[in-house]
Coordinates of C-alpha atoms in Angstrom, one line a residue:
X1 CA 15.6 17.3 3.8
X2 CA 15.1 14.1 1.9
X3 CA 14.1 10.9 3.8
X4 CA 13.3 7.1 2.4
X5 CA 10.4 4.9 4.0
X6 CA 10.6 1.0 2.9
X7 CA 7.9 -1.5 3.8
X8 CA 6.3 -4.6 3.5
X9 CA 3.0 -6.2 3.8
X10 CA 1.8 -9.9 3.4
X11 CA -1.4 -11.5 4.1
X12 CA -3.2 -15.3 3.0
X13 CA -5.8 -15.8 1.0
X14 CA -8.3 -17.7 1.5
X15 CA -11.7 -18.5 -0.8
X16 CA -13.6 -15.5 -1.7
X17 CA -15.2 -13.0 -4.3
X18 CA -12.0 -10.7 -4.9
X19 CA -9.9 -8.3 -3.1
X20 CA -8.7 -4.4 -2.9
X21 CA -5.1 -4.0 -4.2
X22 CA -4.8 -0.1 -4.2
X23 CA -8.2 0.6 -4.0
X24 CA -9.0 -1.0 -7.5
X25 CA -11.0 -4.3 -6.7
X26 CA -9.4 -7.3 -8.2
X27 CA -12.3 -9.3 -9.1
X28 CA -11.3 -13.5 -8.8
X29 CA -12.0 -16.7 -6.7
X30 CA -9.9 -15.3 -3.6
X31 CA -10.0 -13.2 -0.8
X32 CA -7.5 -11.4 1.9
X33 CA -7.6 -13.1 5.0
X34 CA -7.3 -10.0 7.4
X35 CA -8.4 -8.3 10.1
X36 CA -8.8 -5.1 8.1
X37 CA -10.0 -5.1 4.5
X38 CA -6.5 -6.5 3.6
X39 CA -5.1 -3.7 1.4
X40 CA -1.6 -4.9 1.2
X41 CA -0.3 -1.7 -1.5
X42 CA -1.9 0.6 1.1
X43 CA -0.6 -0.9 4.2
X44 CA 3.0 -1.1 2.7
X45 CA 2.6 2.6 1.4
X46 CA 1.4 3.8 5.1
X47 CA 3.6 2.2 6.9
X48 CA 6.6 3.7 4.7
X49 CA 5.2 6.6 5.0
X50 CA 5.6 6.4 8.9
X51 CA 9.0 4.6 8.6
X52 CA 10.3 7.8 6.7
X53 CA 8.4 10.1 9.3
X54 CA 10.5 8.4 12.0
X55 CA 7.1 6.9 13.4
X56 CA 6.2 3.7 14.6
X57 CA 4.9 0.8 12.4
X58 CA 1.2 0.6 11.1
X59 CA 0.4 -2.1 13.8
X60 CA 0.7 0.2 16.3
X61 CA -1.2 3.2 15.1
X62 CA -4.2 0.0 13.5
X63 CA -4.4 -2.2 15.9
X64 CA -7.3 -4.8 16.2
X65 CA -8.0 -2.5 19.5
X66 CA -8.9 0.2 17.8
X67 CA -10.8 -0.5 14.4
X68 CA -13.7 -2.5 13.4
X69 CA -13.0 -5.8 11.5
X70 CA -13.2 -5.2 7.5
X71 CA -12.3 -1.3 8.1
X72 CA -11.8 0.5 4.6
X73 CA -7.8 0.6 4.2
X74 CA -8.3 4.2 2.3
X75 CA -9.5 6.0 6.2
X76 CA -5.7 4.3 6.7
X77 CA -3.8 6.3 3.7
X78 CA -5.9 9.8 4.3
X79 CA -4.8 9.7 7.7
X80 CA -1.3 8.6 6.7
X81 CA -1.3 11.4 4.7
X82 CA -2.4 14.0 6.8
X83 CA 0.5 12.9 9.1
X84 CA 3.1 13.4 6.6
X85 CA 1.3 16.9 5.4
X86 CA 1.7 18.2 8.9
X87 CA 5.1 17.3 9.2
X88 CA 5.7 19.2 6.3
X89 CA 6.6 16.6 3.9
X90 CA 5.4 15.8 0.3
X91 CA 6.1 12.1 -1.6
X92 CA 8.9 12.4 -4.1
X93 CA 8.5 8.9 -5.6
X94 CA 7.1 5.8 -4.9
X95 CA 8.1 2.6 -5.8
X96 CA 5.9 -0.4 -5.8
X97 CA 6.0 -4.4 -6.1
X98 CA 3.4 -6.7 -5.5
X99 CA 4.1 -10.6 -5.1
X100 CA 1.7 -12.9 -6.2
X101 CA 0.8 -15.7 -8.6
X102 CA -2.7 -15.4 -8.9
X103 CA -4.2 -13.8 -10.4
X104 CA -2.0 -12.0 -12.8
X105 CA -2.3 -8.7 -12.7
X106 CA -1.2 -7.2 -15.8
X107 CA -5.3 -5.7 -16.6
X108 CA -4.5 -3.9 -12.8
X109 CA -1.3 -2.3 -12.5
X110 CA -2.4 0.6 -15.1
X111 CA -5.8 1.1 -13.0
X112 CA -4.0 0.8 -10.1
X113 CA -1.3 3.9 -10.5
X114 CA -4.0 5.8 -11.6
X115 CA -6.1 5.3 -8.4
X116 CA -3.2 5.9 -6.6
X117 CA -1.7 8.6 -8.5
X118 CA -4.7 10.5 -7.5
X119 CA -5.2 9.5 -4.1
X120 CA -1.3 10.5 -3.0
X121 CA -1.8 13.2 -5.8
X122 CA 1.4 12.3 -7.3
X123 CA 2.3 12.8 -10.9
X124 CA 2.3 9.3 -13.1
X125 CA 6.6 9.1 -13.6
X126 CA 6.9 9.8 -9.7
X127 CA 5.0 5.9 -9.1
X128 CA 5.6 2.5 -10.3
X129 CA 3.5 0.0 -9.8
X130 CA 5.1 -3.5 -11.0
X131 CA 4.2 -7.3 -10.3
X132 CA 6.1 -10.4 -9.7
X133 CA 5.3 -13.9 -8.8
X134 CA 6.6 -16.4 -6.0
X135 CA 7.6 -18.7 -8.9
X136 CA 4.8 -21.4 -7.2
X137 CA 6.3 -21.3 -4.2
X138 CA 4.1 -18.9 -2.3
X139 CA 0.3 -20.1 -4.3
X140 CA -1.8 -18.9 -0.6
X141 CA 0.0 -15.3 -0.2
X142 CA 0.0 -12.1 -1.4
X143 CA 2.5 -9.2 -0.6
X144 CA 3.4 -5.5 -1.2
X145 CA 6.6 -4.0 -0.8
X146 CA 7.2 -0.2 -0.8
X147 CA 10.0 1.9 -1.1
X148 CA 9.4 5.9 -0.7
X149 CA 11.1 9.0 -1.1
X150 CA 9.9 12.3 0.6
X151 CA 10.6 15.8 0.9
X152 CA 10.0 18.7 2.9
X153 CA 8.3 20.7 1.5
X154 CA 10.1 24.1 2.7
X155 CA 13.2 22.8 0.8
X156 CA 14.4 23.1 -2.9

């Protein structure tokens, strides 16, 4: 059985030294303004991840109740993934698009799939990682949206 997980993830940014985008650190003048580390790629992919599983949404599994403020967004994705492993599922394809206007990520997106190809152990044509801006409109935000296809693994 084949089933599709879409999310979304947004968070402010405020002044800062950089941010994680995928695990690859996106070193600028601006930081995520979140309770977590601010991860939006792995956020959005987790919580598709859960959408497809028929699970509840990543707020209620990483709640401010039960992490510690700045908590590494990869302890989120490993235990994402060991969800979907025990369910019996594997990720087809993943589709990503991340919304920002600075900075430009065009030096990322290659580093970026690769960190991710290995994390979700994926091969490179099953995951797309593109970029887009808010045309100005947006300057303070940055946001991931996700799209996944998964499969159990018993199936053909």
């Amino acid at each position: 059985m084949y089933k599709i997980g879409f999310s979304k993830d947004t968070h402010n940014f405020k002044l800062g030294n950089g941010f994680n985008l995928g695990g690859v650190f996106i070193d600028c003048k601006k930081s995520v303004d979140a309770y977590s580390d601010g991860d939006v790629v792995f956020h959005s992919v987790a919580e598709s991840i859960y959408g497809a599983l028929g699970m509840e949404d990543l707020g209620y599994y990483y709640s401010k109740k039960n992490k510690d403020k700045g908590f590494n967004s990869i302890c989120m994705i490993e235990d994402t993934l060991n969800q979907l492993h025990k369910k019996g599922y594997s990720i087809v394809n993943l589709d990503l698009l991340i919304e920002l206007d600075e900075p430009k990520l065009n030096n990322y997106k290659k580093v970026i799939k690769e960190n991710l190809t290995k994390i979700l152990k994926l091969n490179e044509d099953s995951l797309s990682v593109k970029a887009t801006t808010t045309e100005g409109n947006e300057k303070n935000l940055i946001r991931c949206y996700s799209n996944i296809l998964i499969k159990n693994e018993g199936e053909k």
